[in-house]
Amino acid sequence: MSMKKFFAFLVCVWVMSFSVGCKEQGCDPSTTQRCFCPDGTVKEQVCKQDGSGWEPCTCIYYTAWCDNSTGLCWQDPQKDAYIEDDIGVTQPDAIRYCKELVLGGYNDWRLPTIDELRTLIRGNPATESGGECGLVEGSSRSAMNDEACLPIEEFSGPGIGGCYWPTELTGSCDRPDPGAQGHPLEYCSSTVSADDPNWIADVMFDNGGVCFNHIHSYAEVRCVRNAPTTPPACDPLSPPCTPGETRRCLAANLKIGAQVCSDDGSCFGPCDSTGFIPSKNRDVSETCDRIELTIRVPEKLAKPPVQLMAFLYDAKTWSWPPNRPPDGGTDYNQVMNPDIDVDKPFHMTVPGCTYYREKCLSGQYMLYVALMNSATMPPTMQEGDYWWGMQQEPILLGSGKQKIIEMDITLVPYKK
């Protein structure tokens, strides 16, 4: 430490001993300056009208909410909660996001297990921690067929926006899933199915349900760490600052983060780093086998249908009707308000790839087609709907050179 800095430090200590404090004089009202966000972006902030400090930088900030009943502390709100066009992340990216997160000065955040995530459920006793729903850490994919795990009324929970979580939490549970029309993003966990590592356990906080979904499906992420999560005290050698001002810093994840000056101007807070670059998914659908499908209805429709879907399911785990997410086909194979009738068949291409197009399917698959008069999610067949697939031979995909399979089917009326 230079002699000049040493004497400045002694002066500060002497002044503080008289409870006067050693702070800067504030800022000039209505002036602006650059400010730095924990995600690495740069914004602009304005000095308060009374000159006492800077207005908050318009960053995405997170806090930690700790549940005393479980000893778990949760990121609040979830990642990028209020960015409307955010599409979520895949589960592998969610794991990496939590591992890289530095929040409140802590860098030991993680993606929760399904057991931990279920401790947040409120308003649906069957899926709350310890409830009848049998989908837990170590479960196989069939556990999602447990009726106790099924959704209940949408947006009727006790949390903000009707979410099925504690009233203390902020965030949202209604952000649209870009890959499933009419269905909000689920919250993913680190738990994978015991019999298929490509399926991960999720919680649907919009309806209180618990399920498995594809590992490459997009989802919300809310990281967790063990309590306590107490902000570190000010470093006695930290320089005084103007309340609300920010500065760049090197965070514990070795990435550039940001600090905010405390309300009393005594020091800068912890160095947080929340920036994240998701992986780029590779679209291989154009190289996979595909089914050119002609869909017909057996009679004049009583009213225009609401949605038409055609998806592929692994023949080894096929059951009728398939009460789970599909193994193949993409979001293009869910068509809202399809133009179809007895004199107007519908033509659809079903690519032989996984739902998010990252891998071509290989093996035997069954085709399921449904024409529905409602847009309920998960899809629920009702009287007046049509479907196809009860009796069929498996379709062989990925056995060699790319092939095109022509199929012409006629739906049959739904019967319980």
PDB file of N, CA and C in Angstrom, residues 13-97:
ATOM      1  N   VAL A  13     -10.609   5.733   8.893  1.00  0.00           N
ATOM      2  CA  VAL A  13     -10.849   5.060  10.167  1.00  0.00           C
ATOM      3  C   VAL A  13     -11.151   6.080  11.259  1.00  0.00           C
ATOM      4  N   TRP A  14     -10.395   7.182  11.262  1.00  0.00           N
ATOM      5  CA  TRP A  14     -10.598   8.218  12.288  1.00  0.00           C
ATOM      6  C   TRP A  14     -11.987   8.839  12.168  1.00  0.00           C
ATOM      7  N   VAL A  15     -12.416   9.109  10.917  1.00  0.00           N
ATOM      8  CA  VAL A  15     -13.729   9.715  10.712  1.00  0.00           C
ATOM      9  C   VAL A  15     -14.828   8.747  11.112  1.00  0.00           C
ATOM     10  N   MET A  16     -14.658   7.460  10.731  1.00  0.00           N
ATOM     11  CA  MET A  16     -15.669   6.461  11.070  1.00  0.00           C
ATOM     12  C   MET A  16     -15.802   6.305  12.580  1.00  0.00           C
ATOM     13  N   SER A  17     -14.699   6.524  13.299  1.00  0.00           N
ATOM     14  CA  SER A  17     -14.776   6.387  14.755  1.00  0.00           C
ATOM     15  C   SER A  17     -15.689   7.424  15.380  1.00  0.00           C
ATOM     16  N   PHE A  18     -15.960   8.498  14.653  1.00  0.00           N
ATOM     17  CA  PHE A  18     -16.891   9.518  15.131  1.00  0.00           C
ATOM     18  C   PHE A  18     -18.263   9.366  14.481  1.00  0.00           C
ATOM     19  N   SER A  19     -18.476   8.165  13.837  1.00  0.00           N
ATOM     20  CA  SER A  19     -19.763   7.801  13.234  1.00  0.00           C
ATOM     21  C   SER A  19     -20.201   8.756  12.136  1.00  0.00           C
ATOM     22  N   VAL A  20     -19.228   9.407  11.517  1.00  0.00           N
ATOM     23  CA  VAL A  20     -19.571  10.301  10.426  1.00  0.00           C
ATOM     24  C   VAL A  20     -19.614   9.541   9.117  1.00  0.00           C
ATOM     25  N   GLY A  21     -18.754   8.520   8.988  1.00  0.00           N
ATOM     26  CA  GLY A  21     -18.683   7.736   7.765  1.00  0.00           C
ATOM     27  C   GLY A  21     -17.698   8.347   6.805  1.00  0.00           C
ATOM     28  N   CYS A  22     -17.233   7.540   5.893  1.00  0.00           N
ATOM     29  CA  CYS A  22     -16.267   7.989   4.904  1.00  0.00           C
ATOM     30  C   CYS A  22     -16.828   7.674   3.544  1.00  0.00           C
ATOM     31  N   LYS A  23     -17.608   8.557   2.974  1.00  0.00           N
ATOM     32  CA  LYS A  23     -18.324   8.299   1.737  1.00  0.00           C
ATOM     33  C   LYS A  23     -18.066   9.408   0.741  1.00  0.00           C
ATOM     34  N   GLU A  24     -18.397   9.157  -0.492  1.00  0.00           N
ATOM     35  CA  GLU A  24     -18.356  10.197  -1.495  1.00  0.00           C
ATOM     36  C   GLU A  24     -19.555  11.112  -1.299  1.00  0.00           C
ATOM     37  N   GLN A  25     -19.545  12.228  -1.987  1.00  0.00           N
ATOM     38  CA  GLN A  25     -20.560  13.252  -1.771  1.00  0.00           C
ATOM     39  C   GLN A  25     -21.835  13.030  -2.567  1.00  0.00           C
ATOM     40  N   GLY A  26     -21.990  11.904  -3.230  1.00  0.00           N
ATOM     41  CA  GLY A  26     -23.174  11.668  -4.043  1.00  0.00           C
ATOM     42  C   GLY A  26     -22.894  11.974  -5.500  1.00  0.00           C
ATOM     43  N   CYS A  27     -23.926  12.423  -6.214  1.00  0.00           N
ATOM     44  CA  CYS A  27     -23.782  12.695  -7.642  1.00  0.00           C
ATOM     45  C   CYS A  27     -24.594  13.932  -7.998  1.00  0.00           C
ATOM     46  N   ASP A  28     -24.351  14.461  -9.176  1.00  0.00           N
ATOM     47  CA  ASP A  28     -25.083  15.640  -9.631  1.00  0.00           C
ATOM     48  C   ASP A  28     -26.450  15.215 -10.153  1.00  0.00           C
ATOM     49  N   PRO A  29     -27.517  15.764  -9.601  1.00  0.00           N
ATOM     50  CA  PRO A  29     -28.873  15.365 -10.007  1.00  0.00           C
ATOM     51  C   PRO A  29     -29.074  15.388 -11.512  1.00  0.00           C
ATOM     52  N   SER A  30     -29.756  14.342 -12.006  1.00  0.00           N
ATOM     53  CA  SER A  30     -30.150  14.184 -13.419  1.00  0.00           C
ATOM     54  C   SER A  30     -28.996  13.857 -14.359  1.00  0.00           C
ATOM     55  N   THR A  31     -27.766  13.751 -13.853  1.00  0.00           N
ATOM     56  CA  THR A  31     -26.680  13.309 -14.725  1.00  0.00           C
ATOM     57  C   THR A  31     -26.775  11.802 -14.922  1.00  0.00           C
ATOM     58  N   THR A  32     -26.129  11.310 -15.947  1.00  0.00           N
ATOM     59  CA  THR A  32     -26.150   9.878 -16.251  1.00  0.00           C
ATOM     60  C   THR A  32     -24.734   9.327 -16.294  1.00  0.00           C
ATOM     61  N   GLN A  33     -24.632   8.028 -16.159  1.00  0.00           N
ATOM     62  CA  GLN A  33     -23.345   7.360 -16.296  1.00  0.00           C
ATOM     63  C   GLN A  33     -23.581   5.903 -16.695  1.00  0.00           C
ATOM     64  N   ARG A  34     -22.528   5.286 -17.191  1.00  0.00           N
ATOM     65  CA  ARG A  34     -22.613   3.864 -17.514  1.00  0.00           C
ATOM     66  C   ARG A  34     -22.721   3.061 -16.228  1.00  0.00           C
ATOM     67  N   CYS A  35     -23.461   1.958 -16.318  1.00  0.00           N
ATOM     68  CA  CYS A  35     -23.524   1.045 -15.183  1.00  0.00           C
ATOM     69  C   CYS A  35     -23.375  -0.383 -15.699  1.00  0.00           C
ATOM     70  N   PHE A  36     -22.917  -1.254 -14.838  1.00  0.00           N
ATOM     71  CA  PHE A  36     -22.546  -2.607 -15.237  1.00  0.00           C
ATOM     72  C   PHE A  36     -23.456  -3.641 -14.567  1.00  0.00           C
ATOM     73  N   CYS A  37     -23.858  -4.630 -15.352  1.00  0.00           N
ATOM     74  CA  CYS A  37     -24.785  -5.664 -14.882  1.00  0.00           C
ATOM     75  C   CYS A  37     -24.053  -6.979 -14.632  1.00  0.00           C
ATOM     76  N   PRO A  38     -24.579  -7.818 -13.733  1.00  0.00           N
ATOM     77  CA  PRO A  38     -23.946  -9.110 -13.456  1.00  0.00           C
ATOM     78  C   PRO A  38     -23.873 -10.035 -14.665  1.00  0.00           C
ATOM     79  N   ASP A  39     -24.764  -9.824 -15.663  1.00  0.00           N
ATOM     80  CA  ASP A  39     -24.733 -10.688 -16.842  1.00  0.00           C
ATOM     81  C   ASP A  39     -23.757 -10.198 -17.898  1.00  0.00           C
ATOM     82  N   GLY A  40     -22.979  -9.164 -17.586  1.00  0.00           N
ATOM     83  CA  GLY A  40     -21.963  -8.668 -18.503  1.00  0.00           C
ATOM     84  C   GLY A  40     -22.413  -7.537 -19.404  1.00  0.00           C
ATOM     85  N   THR A  41     -23.691  -7.195 -19.372  1.00  0.00           N
ATOM     86  CA  THR A  41     -24.182  -6.111 -20.215  1.00  0.00           C
ATOM     87  C   THR A  41     -23.905  -4.757 -19.552  1.00  0.00           C
ATOM     88  N   VAL A  42     -23.939  -3.718 -20.380  1.00  0.00           N
ATOM     89  CA  VAL A  42     -23.694  -2.356 -19.907  1.00  0.00           C
ATOM     90  C   VAL A  42     -24.952  -1.529 -20.145  1.00  0.00           C
ATOM     91  N   LYS A  43     -25.415  -0.839 -19.131  1.00  0.00           N
ATOM     92  CA  LYS A  43     -26.613  -0.005 -19.222  1.00  0.00           C
ATOM     93  C   LYS A  43     -26.252   1.440 -18.877  1.00  0.00           C
ATOM     94  N   GLU A  44     -27.268   2.226 -18.600  1.00  0.00           N
ATOM     95  CA  GLU A  44     -27.077   3.619 -18.187  1.00  0.00           C
ATOM     96  C   GLU A  44     -27.974   3.902 -16.990  1.00  0.00           C
ATOM     97  N   GLN A  45     -27.445   4.614 -16.011  1.00  0.00           N
ATOM     98  CA  GLN A  45     -28.240   4.955 -14.847  1.00  0.00           C
ATOM     99  C   GLN A  45     -28.230   6.466 -14.631  1.00  0.00           C
ATOM    100  N   VAL A  46     -29.247   6.956 -13.922  1.00  0.00           N
ATOM    101  CA  VAL A  46     -29.447   8.383 -13.701  1.00  0.00           C
ATOM    102  C   VAL A  46     -29.262   8.705 -12.223  1.00  0.00           C
ATOM    103  N   CYS A  47     -28.668   9.847 -11.958  1.00  0.00           N
ATOM    104  CA  CYS A  47     -28.520  10.291 -10.569  1.00  0.00           C
ATOM    105  C   CYS A  47     -29.888  10.680 -10.008  1.00  0.00           C
ATOM    106  N   LYS A  48     -30.127  10.344  -8.755  1.00  0.00           N
ATOM    107  CA  LYS A  48     -31.389  10.690  -8.112  1.00  0.00           C
ATOM    108  C   LYS A  48     -31.552  12.208  -8.026  1.00  0.00           C
ATOM    109  N   GLN A  49     -32.797  12.641  -7.966  1.00  0.00           N
ATOM    110  CA  GLN A  49     -33.087  14.073  -7.955  1.00  0.00           C
ATOM    111  C   GLN A  49     -32.462  14.795  -6.760  1.00  0.00           C
ATOM    112  N   ASP A  50     -32.323  14.089  -5.644  1.00  0.00           N
ATOM    113  CA  ASP A  50     -31.738  14.740  -4.468  1.00  0.00           C
ATOM    114  C   ASP A  50     -30.222  14.592  -4.407  1.00  0.00           C
ATOM    115  N   GLY A  51     -29.647  13.913  -5.435  1.00  0.00           N
ATOM    116  CA  GLY A  51     -28.203  13.772  -5.498  1.00  0.00           C
ATOM    117  C   GLY A  51     -27.617  12.814  -4.486  1.00  0.00           C
ATOM    118  N   SER A  52     -28.468  12.043  -3.801  1.00  0.00           N
ATOM    119  CA  SER A  52     -27.981  11.147  -2.748  1.00  0.00           C
ATOM    120  C   SER A  52     -27.356   9.865  -3.284  1.00  0.00           C
ATOM    121  N   GLY A  53     -27.554   9.582  -4.543  1.00  0.00           N
ATOM    122  CA  GLY A  53     -27.021   8.358  -5.131  1.00  0.00           C
ATOM    123  C   GLY A  53     -27.631   8.109  -6.490  1.00  0.00           C
ATOM    124  N   TRP A  54     -27.293   6.969  -7.060  1.00  0.00           N
ATOM    125  CA  TRP A  54     -27.740   6.629  -8.408  1.00  0.00           C
ATOM    126  C   TRP A  54     -28.986   5.753  -8.383  1.00  0.00           C
ATOM    127  N   GLU A  55     -29.876   6.007  -9.332  1.00  0.00           N
ATOM    128  CA  GLU A  55     -31.025   5.122  -9.508  1.00  0.00           C
ATOM    129  C   GLU A  55     -30.507   3.732  -9.885  1.00  0.00           C
ATOM    130  N   PRO A  56     -31.236   2.664  -9.519  1.00  0.00           N
ATOM    131  CA  PRO A  56     -30.765   1.311  -9.846  1.00  0.00           C
ATOM    132  C   PRO A  56     -30.528   1.120 -11.338  1.00  0.00           C
ATOM    133  N   CYS A  57     -29.488   0.405 -11.648  1.00  0.00           N
ATOM    134  CA  CYS A  57     -29.210   0.035 -13.034  1.00  0.00           C
ATOM    135  C   CYS A  57     -30.277  -0.976 -13.472  1.00  0.00           C
ATOM    136  N   THR A  58     -30.770  -0.842 -14.683  1.00  0.00           N
ATOM    137  CA  THR A  58     -31.868  -1.713 -15.148  1.00  0.00           C
ATOM    138  C   THR A  58     -31.333  -3.079 -15.575  1.00  0.00           C
ATOM    139  N   CYS A  59     -30.755  -3.771 -14.640  1.00  0.00           N
ATOM    140  CA  CYS A  59     -30.202  -5.107 -14.889  1.00  0.00           C
ATOM    141  C   CYS A  59     -31.207  -6.171 -14.465  1.00  0.00           C
ATOM    142  N   ILE A  60     -30.913  -7.406 -14.817  1.00  0.00           N
ATOM    143  CA  ILE A  60     -31.653  -8.544 -14.277  1.00  0.00           C
ATOM    144  C   ILE A  60     -30.933  -8.972 -13.003  1.00  0.00           C
ATOM    145  N   TYR A  61     -31.548  -8.690 -11.876  1.00  0.00           N
ATOM    146  CA  TYR A  61     -30.954  -9.032 -10.589  1.00  0.00           C
ATOM    147  C   TYR A  61     -31.702 -10.209  -9.954  1.00  0.00           C
ATOM    148  N   TYR A  62     -30.965 -10.992  -9.186  1.00  0.00           N
ATOM    149  CA  TYR A  62     -31.546 -12.131  -8.477  1.00  0.00           C
ATOM    150  C   TYR A  62     -31.243 -12.013  -6.988  1.00  0.00           C
ATOM    151  N   THR A  63     -32.112 -12.592  -6.198  1.00  0.00           N
ATOM    152  CA  THR A  63     -31.863 -12.730  -4.771  1.00  0.00           C
ATOM    153  C   THR A  63     -31.956 -14.216  -4.431  1.00  0.00           C
ATOM    154  N   ALA A  64     -31.824 -14.529  -3.166  1.00  0.00           N
ATOM    155  CA  ALA A  64     -31.979 -15.915  -2.706  1.00  0.00           C
ATOM    156  C   ALA A  64     -33.103 -15.969  -1.682  1.00  0.00           C
ATOM    157  N   TRP A  65     -34.044 -16.894  -1.903  1.00  0.00           N
ATOM    158  CA  TRP A  65     -35.098 -17.136  -0.918  1.00  0.00           C
ATOM    159  C   TRP A  65     -34.812 -18.470  -0.245  1.00  0.00           C
ATOM    160  N   CYS A  66     -34.713 -18.448   1.067  1.00  0.00           N
ATOM    161  CA  CYS A  66     -34.370 -19.659   1.808  1.00  0.00           C
ATOM    162  C   CYS A  66     -35.602 -20.233   2.503  1.00  0.00           C
ATOM    163  N   ASP A  67     -35.804 -21.516   2.318  1.00  0.00           N
ATOM    164  CA  ASP A  67     -36.924 -22.237   2.918  1.00  0.00           C
ATOM    165  C   ASP A  67     -36.433 -22.875   4.215  1.00  0.00           C
ATOM    166  N   ASN A  68     -36.842 -22.319   5.329  1.00  0.00           N
ATOM    167  CA  ASN A  68     -36.367 -22.812   6.621  1.00  0.00           C
ATOM    168  C   ASN A  68     -36.784 -24.249   6.895  1.00  0.00           C
ATOM    169  N   SER A  69     -37.863 -24.709   6.245  1.00  0.00           N
ATOM    170  CA  SER A  69     -38.350 -26.065   6.503  1.00  0.00           C
ATOM    171  C   SER A  69     -37.500 -27.128   5.817  1.00  0.00           C
ATOM    172  N   THR A  70     -36.738 -26.735   4.802  1.00  0.00           N
ATOM    173  CA  THR A  70     -35.928 -27.706   4.061  1.00  0.00           C
ATOM    174  C   THR A  70     -34.433 -27.420   4.129  1.00  0.00           C
ATOM    175  N   GLY A  71     -34.058 -26.212   4.525  1.00  0.00           N
ATOM    176  CA  GLY A  71     -32.646 -25.848   4.519  1.00  0.00           C
ATOM    177  C   GLY A  71     -32.107 -25.592   3.128  1.00  0.00           C
ATOM    178  N   LEU A  72     -33.000 -25.296   2.186  1.00  0.00           N
ATOM    179  CA  LEU A  72     -32.594 -25.014   0.809  1.00  0.00           C
ATOM    180  C   LEU A  72     -32.836 -23.546   0.486  1.00  0.00           C
ATOM    181  N   CYS A  73     -31.906 -22.951  -0.257  1.00  0.00           N
ATOM    182  CA  CYS A  73     -32.039 -21.574  -0.709  1.00  0.00           C
ATOM    183  C   CYS A  73     -32.169 -21.566  -2.223  1.00  0.00           C
ATOM    184  N   TRP A  74     -33.120 -20.794  -2.723  1.00  0.00           N
ATOM    185  CA  TRP A  74     -33.481 -20.814  -4.130  1.00  0.00           C
ATOM    186  C   TRP A  74     -33.200 -19.483  -4.812  1.00  0.00           C
ATOM    187  N   GLN A  75     -32.664 -19.569  -6.030  1.00  0.00           N
ATOM    188  CA  GLN A  75     -32.523 -18.386  -6.875  1.00  0.00           C
ATOM    189  C   GLN A  75     -33.912 -17.800  -7.118  1.00  0.00           C
ATOM    190  N   ASP A  76     -34.025 -16.485  -6.986  1.00  0.00           N
ATOM    191  CA  ASP A  76     -35.328 -15.858  -7.152  1.00  0.00           C
ATOM    192  C   ASP A  76     -35.195 -14.525  -7.879  1.00  0.00           C
ATOM    193  N   PRO A  77     -35.909 -14.320  -8.995  1.00  0.00           N
ATOM    194  CA  PRO A  77     -36.771 -15.300  -9.660  1.00  0.00           C
ATOM    195  C   PRO A  77     -35.939 -16.314 -10.447  1.00  0.00           C
ATOM    196  N   GLN A  78     -36.607 -17.080 -11.307  1.00  0.00           N
ATOM    197  CA  GLN A  78     -35.881 -18.038 -12.128  1.00  0.00           C
ATOM    198  C   GLN A  78     -35.072 -17.311 -13.202  1.00  0.00           C
ATOM    199  N   LYS A  79     -34.221 -18.030 -13.902  1.00  0.00           N
ATOM    200  CA  LYS A  79     -33.369 -17.443 -14.945  1.00  0.00           C
ATOM    201  C   LYS A  79     -34.195 -16.638 -15.947  1.00  0.00           C
ATOM    202  N   ASP A  80     -33.771 -15.380 -16.160  1.00  0.00           N
ATOM    203  CA  ASP A  80     -34.377 -14.508 -17.184  1.00  0.00           C
ATOM    204  C   ASP A  80     -35.902 -14.501 -17.097  1.00  0.00           C
ATOM    205  N   ALA A  81     -36.416 -14.399 -15.888  1.00  0.00           N
ATOM    206  CA  ALA A  81     -37.854 -14.572 -15.651  1.00  0.00           C
ATOM    207  C   ALA A  81     -38.735 -13.632 -16.450  1.00  0.00           C
ATOM    208  N   TYR A  82     -38.287 -12.410 -16.665  1.00  0.00           N
ATOM    209  CA  TYR A  82     -39.189 -11.413 -17.248  1.00  0.00           C
ATOM    210  C   TYR A  82     -38.803 -11.025 -18.677  1.00  0.00           C
ATOM    211  N   ILE A  83     -38.015 -11.858 -19.318  1.00  0.00           N
ATOM    212  CA  ILE A  83     -37.716 -11.663 -20.736  1.00  0.00           C
ATOM    213  C   ILE A  83     -38.740 -12.471 -21.521  1.00  0.00           C
ATOM    214  N   GLU A  84     -39.688 -11.794 -22.141  1.00  0.00           N
ATOM    215  CA  GLU A  84     -40.847 -12.462 -22.736  1.00  0.00           C
ATOM    216  C   GLU A  84     -40.472 -13.452 -23.827  1.00  0.00           C
ATOM    217  N   ASP A  85     -39.457 -13.129 -24.631  1.00  0.00           N
ATOM    218  CA  ASP A  85     -39.125 -14.002 -25.754  1.00  0.00           C
ATOM    219  C   ASP A  85     -38.059 -15.034 -25.403  1.00  0.00           C
ATOM    220  N   ASP A  86     -37.718 -15.161 -24.123  1.00  0.00           N
ATOM    221  CA  ASP A  86     -36.759 -16.184 -23.722  1.00  0.00           C
ATOM    222  C   ASP A  86     -37.396 -17.561 -23.898  1.00  0.00           C
ATOM    223  N   ILE A  87     -36.677 -18.490 -24.504  1.00  0.00           N
ATOM    224  CA  ILE A  87     -37.249 -19.803 -24.813  1.00  0.00           C
ATOM    225  C   ILE A  87     -36.844 -20.880 -23.818  1.00  0.00           C
ATOM    226  N   GLY A  88     -36.114 -20.499 -22.768  1.00  0.00           N
ATOM    227  CA  GLY A  88     -35.656 -21.492 -21.820  1.00  0.00           C
ATOM    228  C   GLY A  88     -34.351 -22.128 -22.270  1.00  0.00           C
ATOM    229  N   VAL A  89     -33.920 -23.153 -21.553  1.00  0.00           N
ATOM    230  CA  VAL A  89     -32.686 -23.861 -21.874  1.00  0.00           C
ATOM    231  C   VAL A  89     -32.928 -25.363 -21.790  1.00  0.00           C
ATOM    232  N   THR A  90     -32.056 -26.135 -22.413  1.00  0.00           N
ATOM    233  CA  THR A  90     -32.128 -27.583 -22.283  1.00  0.00           C
ATOM    234  C   THR A  90     -31.553 -27.981 -20.923  1.00  0.00           C
ATOM    235  N   GLN A  91     -31.831 -29.206 -20.505  1.00  0.00           N
ATOM    236  CA  GLN A  91     -31.365 -29.624 -19.191  1.00  0.00           C
ATOM    237  C   GLN A  91     -29.842 -29.640 -19.071  1.00  0.00           C
ATOM    238  N   PRO A  92     -29.096 -30.109 -20.086  1.00  0.00           N
ATOM    239  CA  PRO A  92     -27.635 -30.021 -19.965  1.00  0.00           C
ATOM    240  C   PRO A  92     -27.153 -28.582 -19.783  1.00  0.00           C
ATOM    241  N   ASP A  93     -27.790 -27.644 -20.483  1.00  0.00           N
ATOM    242  CA  ASP A  93     -27.424 -26.241 -20.311  1.00  0.00           C
ATOM    243  C   ASP A  93     -27.862 -25.717 -18.949  1.00  0.00           C
ATOM    244  N   ALA A  94     -28.982 -26.208 -18.437  1.00  0.00           N
ATOM    245  CA  ALA A  94     -29.443 -25.788 -17.112  1.00  0.00           C
ATOM    246  C   ALA A  94     -28.437 -26.204 -16.037  1.00  0.00           C
ATOM    247  N   ILE A  95     -27.891 -27.402 -16.174  1.00  0.00           N
ATOM    248  CA  ILE A  95     -26.865 -27.868 -15.235  1.00  0.00           C
ATOM    249  C   ILE A  95     -25.657 -26.943 -15.283  1.00  0.00           C
ATOM    250  N   ARG A  96     -25.232 -26.602 -16.502  1.00  0.00           N
ATOM    251  CA  ARG A  96     -24.067 -25.722 -16.668  1.00  0.00           C
ATOM    252  C   ARG A  96     -24.360 -24.313 -16.155  1.00  0.00           C
ATOM    253  N   TYR A  97     -25.569 -23.825 -16.416  1.00  0.00           N
ATOM    254  CA  TYR A  97     -25.939 -22.483 -15.951  1.00  0.00           C
ATOM    255  C   TYR A  97     -25.813 -22.378 -14.433  1.00  0.00           C
TER     256      TYR A  97
END
